[in-house]
Coordinates of C-alpha atoms in Angstrom, one line a residue:
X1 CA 47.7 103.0 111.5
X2 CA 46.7 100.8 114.3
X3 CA 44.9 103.6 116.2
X4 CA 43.3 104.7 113.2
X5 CA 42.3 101.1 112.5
X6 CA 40.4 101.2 115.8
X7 CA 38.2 103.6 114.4
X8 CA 34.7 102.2 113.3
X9 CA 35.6 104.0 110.0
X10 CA 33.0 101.8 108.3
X11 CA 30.5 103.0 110.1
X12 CA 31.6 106.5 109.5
X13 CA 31.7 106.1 105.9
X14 CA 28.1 104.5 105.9
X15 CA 26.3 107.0 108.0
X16 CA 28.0 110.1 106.0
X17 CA 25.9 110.1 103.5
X18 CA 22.9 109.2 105.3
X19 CA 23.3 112.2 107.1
X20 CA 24.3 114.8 104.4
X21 CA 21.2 113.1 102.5
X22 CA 18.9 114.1 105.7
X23 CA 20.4 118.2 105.6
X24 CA 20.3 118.1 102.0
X25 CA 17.0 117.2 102.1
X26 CA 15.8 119.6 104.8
X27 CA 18.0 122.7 102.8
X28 CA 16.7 121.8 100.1
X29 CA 17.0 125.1 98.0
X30 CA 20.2 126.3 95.4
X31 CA 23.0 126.5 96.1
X32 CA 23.1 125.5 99.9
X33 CA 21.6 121.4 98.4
X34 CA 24.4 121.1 96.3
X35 CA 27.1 122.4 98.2
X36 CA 26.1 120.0 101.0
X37 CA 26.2 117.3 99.1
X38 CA 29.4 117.9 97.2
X39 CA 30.7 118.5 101.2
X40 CA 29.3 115.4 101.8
X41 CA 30.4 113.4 99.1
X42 CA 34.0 115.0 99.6
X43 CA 34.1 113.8 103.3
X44 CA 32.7 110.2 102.1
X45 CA 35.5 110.0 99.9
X46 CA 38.4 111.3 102.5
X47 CA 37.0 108.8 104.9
X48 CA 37.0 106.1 102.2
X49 CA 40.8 106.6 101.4
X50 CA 41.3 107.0 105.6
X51 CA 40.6 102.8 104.7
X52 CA 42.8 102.5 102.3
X53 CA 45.7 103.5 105.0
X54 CA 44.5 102.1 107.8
X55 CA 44.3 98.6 105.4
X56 CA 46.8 95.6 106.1
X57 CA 47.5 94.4 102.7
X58 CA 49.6 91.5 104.2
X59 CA 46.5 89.9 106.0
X60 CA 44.3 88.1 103.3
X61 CA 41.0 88.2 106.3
X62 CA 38.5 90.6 106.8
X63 CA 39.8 93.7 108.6
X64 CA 38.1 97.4 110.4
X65 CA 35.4 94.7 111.7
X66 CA 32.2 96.9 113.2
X67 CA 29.4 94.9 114.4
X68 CA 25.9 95.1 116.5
X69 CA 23.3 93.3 116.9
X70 CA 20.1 93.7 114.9
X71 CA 17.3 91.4 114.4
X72 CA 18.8 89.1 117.2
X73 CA 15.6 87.0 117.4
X74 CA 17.1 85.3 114.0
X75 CA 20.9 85.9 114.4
X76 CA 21.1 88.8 111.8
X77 CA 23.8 91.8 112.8
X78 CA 24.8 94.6 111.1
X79 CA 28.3 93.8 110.5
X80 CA 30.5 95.5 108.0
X81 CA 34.3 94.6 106.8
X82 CA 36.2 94.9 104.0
X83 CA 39.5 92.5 102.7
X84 CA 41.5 93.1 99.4
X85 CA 38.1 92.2 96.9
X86 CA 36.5 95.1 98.3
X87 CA 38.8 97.7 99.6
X88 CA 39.4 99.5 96.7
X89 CA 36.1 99.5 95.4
X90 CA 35.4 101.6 98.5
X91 CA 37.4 105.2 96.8
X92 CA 36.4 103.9 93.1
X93 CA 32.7 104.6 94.4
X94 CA 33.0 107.5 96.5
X95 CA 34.9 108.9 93.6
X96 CA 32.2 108.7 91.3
X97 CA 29.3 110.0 93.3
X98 CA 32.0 112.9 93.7
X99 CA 31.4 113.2 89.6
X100 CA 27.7 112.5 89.3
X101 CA 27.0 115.5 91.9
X102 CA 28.9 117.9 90.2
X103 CA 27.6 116.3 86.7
X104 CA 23.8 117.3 88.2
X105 CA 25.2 120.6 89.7
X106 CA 22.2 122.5 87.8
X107 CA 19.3 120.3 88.2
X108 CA 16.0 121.7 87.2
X109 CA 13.7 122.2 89.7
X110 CA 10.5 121.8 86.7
X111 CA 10.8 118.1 87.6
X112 CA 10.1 118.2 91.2
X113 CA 8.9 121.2 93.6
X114 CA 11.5 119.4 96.3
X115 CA 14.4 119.5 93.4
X116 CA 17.6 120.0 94.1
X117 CA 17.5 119.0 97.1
X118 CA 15.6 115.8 96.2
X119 CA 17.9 114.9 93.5
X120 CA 20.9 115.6 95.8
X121 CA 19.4 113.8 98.5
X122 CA 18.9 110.7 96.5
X123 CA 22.5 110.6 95.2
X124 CA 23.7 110.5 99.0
X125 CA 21.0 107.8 100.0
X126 CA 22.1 105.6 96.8
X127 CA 25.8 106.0 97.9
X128 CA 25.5 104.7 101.1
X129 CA 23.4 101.9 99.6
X130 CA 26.1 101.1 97.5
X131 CA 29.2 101.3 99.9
X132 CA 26.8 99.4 102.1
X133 CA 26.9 96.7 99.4
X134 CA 30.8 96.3 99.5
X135 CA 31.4 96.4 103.1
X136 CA 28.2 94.2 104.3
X137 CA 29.5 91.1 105.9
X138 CA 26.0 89.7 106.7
X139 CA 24.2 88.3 103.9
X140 CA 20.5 89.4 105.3
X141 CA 22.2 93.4 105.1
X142 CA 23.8 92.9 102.4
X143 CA 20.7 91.7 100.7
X144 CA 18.7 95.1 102.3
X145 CA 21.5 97.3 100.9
X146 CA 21.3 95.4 97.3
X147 CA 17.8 96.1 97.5
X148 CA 17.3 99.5 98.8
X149 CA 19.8 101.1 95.5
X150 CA 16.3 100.7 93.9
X151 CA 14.7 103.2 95.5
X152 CA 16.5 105.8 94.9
X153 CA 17.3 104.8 91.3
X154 CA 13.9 104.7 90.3
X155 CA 13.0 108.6 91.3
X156 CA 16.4 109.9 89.5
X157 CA 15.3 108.0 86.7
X158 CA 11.8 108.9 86.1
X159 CA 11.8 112.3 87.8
X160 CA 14.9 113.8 86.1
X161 CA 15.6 111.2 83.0
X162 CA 16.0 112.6 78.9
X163 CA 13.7 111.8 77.0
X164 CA 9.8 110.6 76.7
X165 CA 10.1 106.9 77.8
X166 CA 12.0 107.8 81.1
X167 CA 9.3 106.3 83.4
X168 CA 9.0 103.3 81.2
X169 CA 12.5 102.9 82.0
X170 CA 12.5 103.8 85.7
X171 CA 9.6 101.5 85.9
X172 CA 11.0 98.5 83.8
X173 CA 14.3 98.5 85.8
X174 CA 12.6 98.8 89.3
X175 CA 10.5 95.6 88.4
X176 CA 13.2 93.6 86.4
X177 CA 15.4 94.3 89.4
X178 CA 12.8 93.2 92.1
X179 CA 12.2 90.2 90.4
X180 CA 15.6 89.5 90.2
X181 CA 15.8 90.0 94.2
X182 CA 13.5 87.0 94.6
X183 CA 16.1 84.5 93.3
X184 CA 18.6 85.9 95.0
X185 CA 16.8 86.2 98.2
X186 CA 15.7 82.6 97.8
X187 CA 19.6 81.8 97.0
X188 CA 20.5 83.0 100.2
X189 CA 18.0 81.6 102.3
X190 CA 18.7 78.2 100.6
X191 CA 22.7 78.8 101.2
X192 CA 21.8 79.3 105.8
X193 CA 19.3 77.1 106.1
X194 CA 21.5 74.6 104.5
X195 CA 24.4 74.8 106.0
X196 CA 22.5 75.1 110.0
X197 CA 22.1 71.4 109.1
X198 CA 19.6 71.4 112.7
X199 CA 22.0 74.0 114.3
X200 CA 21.4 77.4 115.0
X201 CA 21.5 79.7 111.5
X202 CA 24.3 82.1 110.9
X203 CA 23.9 84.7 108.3
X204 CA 27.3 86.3 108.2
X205 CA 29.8 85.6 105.4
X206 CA 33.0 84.4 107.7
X207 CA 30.6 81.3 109.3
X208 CA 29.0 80.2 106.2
X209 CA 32.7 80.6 104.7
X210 CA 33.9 78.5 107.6
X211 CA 31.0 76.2 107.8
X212 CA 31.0 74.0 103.9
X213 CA 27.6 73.7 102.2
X214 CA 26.4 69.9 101.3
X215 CA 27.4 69.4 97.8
X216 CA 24.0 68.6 96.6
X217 CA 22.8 72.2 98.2
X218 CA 25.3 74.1 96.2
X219 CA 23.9 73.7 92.4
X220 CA 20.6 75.2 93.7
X221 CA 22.2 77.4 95.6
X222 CA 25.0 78.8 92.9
X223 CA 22.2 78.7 90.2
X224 CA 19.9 80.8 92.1
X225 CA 22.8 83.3 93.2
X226 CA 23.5 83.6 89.4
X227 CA 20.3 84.3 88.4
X228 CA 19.6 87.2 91.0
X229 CA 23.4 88.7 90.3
X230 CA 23.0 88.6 86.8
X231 CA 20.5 90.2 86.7
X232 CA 22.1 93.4 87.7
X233 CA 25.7 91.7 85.8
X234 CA 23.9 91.8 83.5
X235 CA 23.8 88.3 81.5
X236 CA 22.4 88.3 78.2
X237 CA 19.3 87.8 77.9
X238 CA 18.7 89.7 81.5
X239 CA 20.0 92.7 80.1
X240 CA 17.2 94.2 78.7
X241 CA 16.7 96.8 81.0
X242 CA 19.9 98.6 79.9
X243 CA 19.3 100.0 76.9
X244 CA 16.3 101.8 77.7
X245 CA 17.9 103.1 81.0
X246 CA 21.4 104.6 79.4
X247 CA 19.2 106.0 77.4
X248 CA 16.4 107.5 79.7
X249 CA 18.8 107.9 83.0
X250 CA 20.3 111.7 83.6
X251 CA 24.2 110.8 82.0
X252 CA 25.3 110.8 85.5
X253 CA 23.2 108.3 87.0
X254 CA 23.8 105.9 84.4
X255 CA 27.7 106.4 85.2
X256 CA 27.4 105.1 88.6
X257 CA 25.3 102.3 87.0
X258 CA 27.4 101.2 84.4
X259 CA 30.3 101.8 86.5
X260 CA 30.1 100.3 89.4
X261 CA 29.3 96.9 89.0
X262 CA 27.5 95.0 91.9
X263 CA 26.3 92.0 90.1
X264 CA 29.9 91.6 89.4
X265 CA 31.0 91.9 92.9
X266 CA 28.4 89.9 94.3
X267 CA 29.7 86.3 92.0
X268 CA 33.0 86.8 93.5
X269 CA 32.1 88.0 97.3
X270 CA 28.9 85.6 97.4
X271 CA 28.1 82.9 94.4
X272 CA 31.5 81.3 94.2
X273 CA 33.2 80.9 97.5
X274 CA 30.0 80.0 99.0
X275 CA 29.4 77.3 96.7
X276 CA 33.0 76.2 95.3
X277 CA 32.1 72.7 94.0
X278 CA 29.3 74.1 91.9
X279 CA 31.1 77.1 90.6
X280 CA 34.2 75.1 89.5
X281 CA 31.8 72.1 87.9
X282 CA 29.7 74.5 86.3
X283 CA 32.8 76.6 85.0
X284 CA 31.6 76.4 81.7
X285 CA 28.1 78.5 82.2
X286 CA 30.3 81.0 83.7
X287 CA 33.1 81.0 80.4
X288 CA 29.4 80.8 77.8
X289 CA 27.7 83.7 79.1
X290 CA 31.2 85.4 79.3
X291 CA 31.4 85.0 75.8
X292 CA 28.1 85.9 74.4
X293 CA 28.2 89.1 76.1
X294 CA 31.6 89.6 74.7
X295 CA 30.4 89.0 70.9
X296 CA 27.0 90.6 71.4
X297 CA 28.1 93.8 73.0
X298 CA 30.6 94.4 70.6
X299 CA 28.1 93.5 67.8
X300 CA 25.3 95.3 69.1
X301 CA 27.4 98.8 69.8
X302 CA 28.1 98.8 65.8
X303 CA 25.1 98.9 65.2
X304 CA 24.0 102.0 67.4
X305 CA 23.9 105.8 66.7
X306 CA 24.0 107.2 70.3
X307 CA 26.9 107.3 72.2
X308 CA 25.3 106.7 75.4
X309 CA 23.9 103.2 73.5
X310 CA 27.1 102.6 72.5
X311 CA 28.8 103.0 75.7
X312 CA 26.1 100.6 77.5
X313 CA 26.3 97.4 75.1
X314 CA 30.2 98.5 75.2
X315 CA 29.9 97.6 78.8
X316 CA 28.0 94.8 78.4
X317 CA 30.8 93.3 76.4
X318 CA 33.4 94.4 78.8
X319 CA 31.3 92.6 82.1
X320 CA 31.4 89.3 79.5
X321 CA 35.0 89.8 79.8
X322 CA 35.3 89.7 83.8
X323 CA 32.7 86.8 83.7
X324 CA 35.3 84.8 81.5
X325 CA 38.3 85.8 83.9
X326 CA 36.0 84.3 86.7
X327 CA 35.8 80.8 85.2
X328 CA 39.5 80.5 85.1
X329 CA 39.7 80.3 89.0
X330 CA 43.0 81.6 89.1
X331 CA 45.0 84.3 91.0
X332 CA 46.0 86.2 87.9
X333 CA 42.7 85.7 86.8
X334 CA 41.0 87.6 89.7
X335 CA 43.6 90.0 90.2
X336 CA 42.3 90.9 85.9
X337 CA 38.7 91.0 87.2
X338 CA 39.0 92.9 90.0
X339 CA 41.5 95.4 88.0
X340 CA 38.9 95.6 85.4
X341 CA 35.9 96.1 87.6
X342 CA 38.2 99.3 89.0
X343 CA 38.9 100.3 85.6
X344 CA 34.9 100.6 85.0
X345 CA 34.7 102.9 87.5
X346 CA 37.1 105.0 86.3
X347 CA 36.5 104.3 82.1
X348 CA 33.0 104.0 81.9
X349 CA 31.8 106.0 84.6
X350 CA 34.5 108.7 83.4
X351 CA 32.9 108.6 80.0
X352 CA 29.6 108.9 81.0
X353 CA 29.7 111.9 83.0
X354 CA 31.6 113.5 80.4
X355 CA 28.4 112.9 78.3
X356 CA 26.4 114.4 81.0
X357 CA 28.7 117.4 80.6
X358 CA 28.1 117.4 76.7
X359 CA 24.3 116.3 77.2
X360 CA 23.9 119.8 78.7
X361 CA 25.4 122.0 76.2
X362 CA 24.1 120.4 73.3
X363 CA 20.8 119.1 74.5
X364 CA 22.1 115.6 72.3
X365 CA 24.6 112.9 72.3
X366 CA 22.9 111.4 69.0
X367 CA 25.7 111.3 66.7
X368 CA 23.5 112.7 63.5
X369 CA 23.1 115.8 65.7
X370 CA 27.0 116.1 66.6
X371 CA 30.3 116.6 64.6
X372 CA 33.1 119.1 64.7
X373 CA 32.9 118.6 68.6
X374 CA 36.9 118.9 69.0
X375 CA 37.0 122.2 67.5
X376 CA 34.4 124.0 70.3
X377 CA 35.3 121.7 73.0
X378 CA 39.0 120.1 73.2
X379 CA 39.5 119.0 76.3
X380 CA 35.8 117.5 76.9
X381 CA 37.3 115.6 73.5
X382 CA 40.5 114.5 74.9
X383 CA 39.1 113.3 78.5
X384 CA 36.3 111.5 76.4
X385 CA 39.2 110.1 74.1
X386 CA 41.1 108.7 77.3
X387 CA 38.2 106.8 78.7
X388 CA 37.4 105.5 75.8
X389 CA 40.4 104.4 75.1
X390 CA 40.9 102.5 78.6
X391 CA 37.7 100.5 77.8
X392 CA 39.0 99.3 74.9
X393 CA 42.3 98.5 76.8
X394 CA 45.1 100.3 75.1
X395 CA 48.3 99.8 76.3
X396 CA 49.3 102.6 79.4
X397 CA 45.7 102.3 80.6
X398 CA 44.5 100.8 83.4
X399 CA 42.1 98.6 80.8
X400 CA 45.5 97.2 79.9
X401 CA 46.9 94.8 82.6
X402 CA 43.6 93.3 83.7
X403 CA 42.9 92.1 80.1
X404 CA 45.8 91.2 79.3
X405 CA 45.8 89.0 82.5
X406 CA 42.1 88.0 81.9
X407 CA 43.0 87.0 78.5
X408 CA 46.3 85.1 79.2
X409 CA 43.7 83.2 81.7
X410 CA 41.3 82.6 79.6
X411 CA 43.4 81.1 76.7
X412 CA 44.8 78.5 79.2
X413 CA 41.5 77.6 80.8
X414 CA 39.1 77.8 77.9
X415 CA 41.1 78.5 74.7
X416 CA 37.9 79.0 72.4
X417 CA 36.5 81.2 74.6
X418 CA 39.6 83.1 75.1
X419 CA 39.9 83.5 70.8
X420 CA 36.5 84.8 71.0
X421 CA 37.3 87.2 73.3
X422 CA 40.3 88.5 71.3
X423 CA 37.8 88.8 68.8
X424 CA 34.9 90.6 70.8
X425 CA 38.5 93.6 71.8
X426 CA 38.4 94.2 67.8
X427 CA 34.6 94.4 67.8
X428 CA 34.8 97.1 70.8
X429 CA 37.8 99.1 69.3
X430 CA 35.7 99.3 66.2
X431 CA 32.6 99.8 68.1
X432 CA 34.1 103.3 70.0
X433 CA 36.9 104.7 67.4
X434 CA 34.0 105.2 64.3
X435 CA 31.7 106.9 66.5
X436 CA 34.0 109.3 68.2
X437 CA 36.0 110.3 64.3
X438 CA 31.8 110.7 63.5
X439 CA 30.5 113.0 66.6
X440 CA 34.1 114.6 67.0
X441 CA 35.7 115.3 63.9
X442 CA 33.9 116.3 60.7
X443 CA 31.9 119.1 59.7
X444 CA 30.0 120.9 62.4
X445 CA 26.1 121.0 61.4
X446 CA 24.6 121.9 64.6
X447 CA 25.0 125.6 65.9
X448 CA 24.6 124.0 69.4
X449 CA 28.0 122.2 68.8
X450 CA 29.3 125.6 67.2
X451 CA 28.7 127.8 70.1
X452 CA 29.2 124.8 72.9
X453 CA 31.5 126.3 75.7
X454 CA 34.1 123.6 76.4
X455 CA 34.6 122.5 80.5
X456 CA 34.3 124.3 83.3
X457 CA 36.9 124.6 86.3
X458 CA 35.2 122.1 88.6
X459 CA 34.2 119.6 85.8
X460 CA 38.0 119.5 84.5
X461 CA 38.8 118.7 88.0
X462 CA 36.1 115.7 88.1
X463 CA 37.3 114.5 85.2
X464 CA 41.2 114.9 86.1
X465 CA 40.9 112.4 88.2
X466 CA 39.8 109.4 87.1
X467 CA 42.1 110.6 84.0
X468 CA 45.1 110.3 86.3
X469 CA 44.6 107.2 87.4
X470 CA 43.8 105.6 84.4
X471 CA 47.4 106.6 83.1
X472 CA 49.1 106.0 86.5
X473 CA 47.7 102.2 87.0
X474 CA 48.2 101.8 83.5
X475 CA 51.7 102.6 83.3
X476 CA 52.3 101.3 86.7
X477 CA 49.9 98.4 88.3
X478 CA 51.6 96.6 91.2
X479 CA 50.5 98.4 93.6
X480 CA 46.8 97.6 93.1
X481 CA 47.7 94.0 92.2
X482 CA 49.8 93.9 95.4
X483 CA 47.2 94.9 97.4
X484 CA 45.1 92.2 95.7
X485 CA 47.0 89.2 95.6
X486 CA 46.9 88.2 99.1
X487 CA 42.8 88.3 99.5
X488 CA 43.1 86.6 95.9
X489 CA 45.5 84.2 96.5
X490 CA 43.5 83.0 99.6
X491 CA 40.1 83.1 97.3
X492 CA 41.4 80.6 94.7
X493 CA 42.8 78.3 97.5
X494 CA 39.6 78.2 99.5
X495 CA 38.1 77.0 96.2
X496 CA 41.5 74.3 95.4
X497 CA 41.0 73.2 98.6
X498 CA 37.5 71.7 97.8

């Protein structure tokens, strides 16, 4: 492990994409575009688990270090690491960009003269965006890699979207998301320039750890950092973008977006340890907006008649949940958090490709045009039943132990909030079990539905998976919470300590 630890694996997992993006691009023509990118993906995902072995899960520090210089004139390097917060977020990704390729495995070609290799292309480029995003140790790339998912987001969006208002969509996200940058831009700026204090100016996130921001620096700085991460969290009301993309996206590009969840990552790699005294004083924002999403996701999914709707406000409520586990500033706390941010990945981005499968057959996933859906296509039903049953957090499913931890949390730090929470898990239960008796049981009424063909080989083995792991880390989580709890452990005592 220590030779393989040597590696710049990093790198390597970083520049895989890049690369397979470039070939897919050039050979761009079915079926060599989708092979390469499925090749591609596969490797990005091998490497990503080549990580996982080579990790320490004793040391609590950064580890697989890979640094050069880059704009040297200001002090900014590339420089990429990963601890426990982000390692496993590392697979969770590849994983899912393994799903959304072989969700878009027949792409049209009307959208785009360049499709599939286009589409393809831009599913590589927004993975190593994303990975980019966990392992970015400097805040100037981390910042270029937040940004630069936009890009590519916005042509899957408005080139290969459902539906008429898919450029709106594209087009509303790509600005709402931009503007958001400018806070966070300006929140990081603020955060160097005020710890330099007259000194040379450090961008990388193990000096301005080391280095303790003036007290009166870190409201501005924490408020800012909130405003441009929850953005993308996102916090109600700065969530308006999502109900207009789940529903204008292609099914597998709004699993990688409600699935993965950067804004998320970014509070606990950036906003809080940066600016402890802030966070912890300001603990309350953090449990308020926690709870709002909570009670307005879960109220606002009732009231939908989609199921990709319902899956985004359902997500919105779930994020409300992490954001109350935050404010507890505990290890159990995080260890929830980060367990549910993994279970997101698997749950939500599980569920959505699993409409993308179901998009394509029936052209719909408006409940009015579904019903008797168990009947033509079982196992799509029974992997869409296990998803949705993780996000709800049934016990023996990896949404089980980090709410159950979040909750415990959250009843000793902020016991209304924590009620409310208990609350907003009815709400969401309700909010996915009427639906799915609706659009899978019942009469069958659309001939689509009747004649559906249920899952192919390959998309029974995307969806395997995730399904796998949701049962294994439900029935058994210490291993994932053992990996954790050391980078946890020295998270919450960085912020005791000041």
């Amino acid at each position: 492990m220590a030779e393989l630890a040597a590696w710049p694996l990093l790198s390597i997992l970083l520049a895989l994409p890049v690369a397979g993006a470039l070939l897919t691009a050039l050979l761009r023509r079915a079926p060599w575009a989708q092979w390469i990118a499925l090749g591609t993906a596969t490797m990005t995902l091998l490497c990503a688990l080549l990580i996982v072995a080579a990790f320490d899960r004793a040391d609590p520090d950064f580890q697989l270090l890979d640094s050069a210089d880059w704009v040297s004139g200001l002090g900014v390097r590339y420089l990429v690491g990963v601890d426990g917060l982000s390692l496993l977020f590392l697979p969770a990704t590849a994983l899912l960009f393994c799903g959304a390729i072989v969700a878009g495995w027949r792409v049209r070609a009307a959208a785009s003269p360049l499709a599939p290799g286009l589409y393809f292309a831009l599913l590589l480029l927004l993975e190593a965006a994303t990975l980019g995003v966990f392992c970015a140790l400097d805040s100037i790339l981390f910042f270029f890699c937040w940004e630069f998912t936009l890009l590519p987001l916005y042509f899957l969006v408005s080139l290969w979207g459902t539906g008429a208002g898919r450029q709106a969509a594209a087009v509303r996200y790509f600005l709402v998301m931009l503007a958001g940058g400018v806070p966070l831009l300006f929140g990081l700026l603020a955060l160097v320039f005020g710890q330099a204090a007259g000194g040379a100016l450090a961008f990388d996130l193990p000096t301005l750890l080391a280095t303790p921001l003036p007290e009166s620096t870190q409201y501005l700085v924490f408020l800012l950092l909130l405003v441009g991460f929850g953005v993308k969290v996102p916090l109600v009301p700065l969530h308006t973008w999502l109900p207009s993309l789940a529903m204008g996206a292609p099914a597998a590009v709004t699993a990688l977006l409600v699935g993965l969840k950067l804004g998320a990552y970014g509070l606990i790699r950036f906003a809080i340890p940066l600016a402890p005294i802030a966070a912890r004083d300001l603990h309350w924002l953090l449990a308020g907006f926690g709870t709002v999403a909570i009670l307005y996701g879960g109220v606002a999914a009732l009231a939908q008649s989609n199921l990709r709707s319902i899956l985004a406000y359902a997500s919105l409520a779930h994020v409300g949940l992490v954001l109350l586990g935050l404010a507890a500033f505990s290890v159990s706390a995080l260890q929830g958090v980060l367990l549910q941010l993994l279970n997101f990945s698997l749950s939500a981005g599980g569920s959505f490709l699993a409409l993308a499968f179901l998009q394509r057959r029936t052209a719909s996933t408006d409940i009015s045009q579904l019903g008797g859906l168990l009947r033509s296509m079982p196992v799509l039903s029974g992997f869409f039943l296990l998803f949705g049953l993780a996000g709800i957090g049934l016990p023996g499913t990896s949404g089980f132990p980090g709410e159950l931890l979040i909750i415990v949390a959250a009843l000793h730090s902020h016991t209304g909030a924590g009620l409310a929470a208990l609350f907003g898990m009815v709400l969401a239960a309700a909010g996915f079990l009427a639906p799915f008796r609706q659009a899978f049981f019942g009469p069958t009424c659309n001939p689509d539905v009747a004649d559906a063909d249920d899952l192919l080989p390959r998309e029974v083995a995307v969806l395997l998976v995730p399904g796998l792991l949701i049962l294994a880390i439900g029935v058994y989580p210490l291993p994932v919470l053992e990996l954790i709890r050391p980078a946890a452990e020295a998270w919450v005592a960085a912020l005791a300590g000041l």
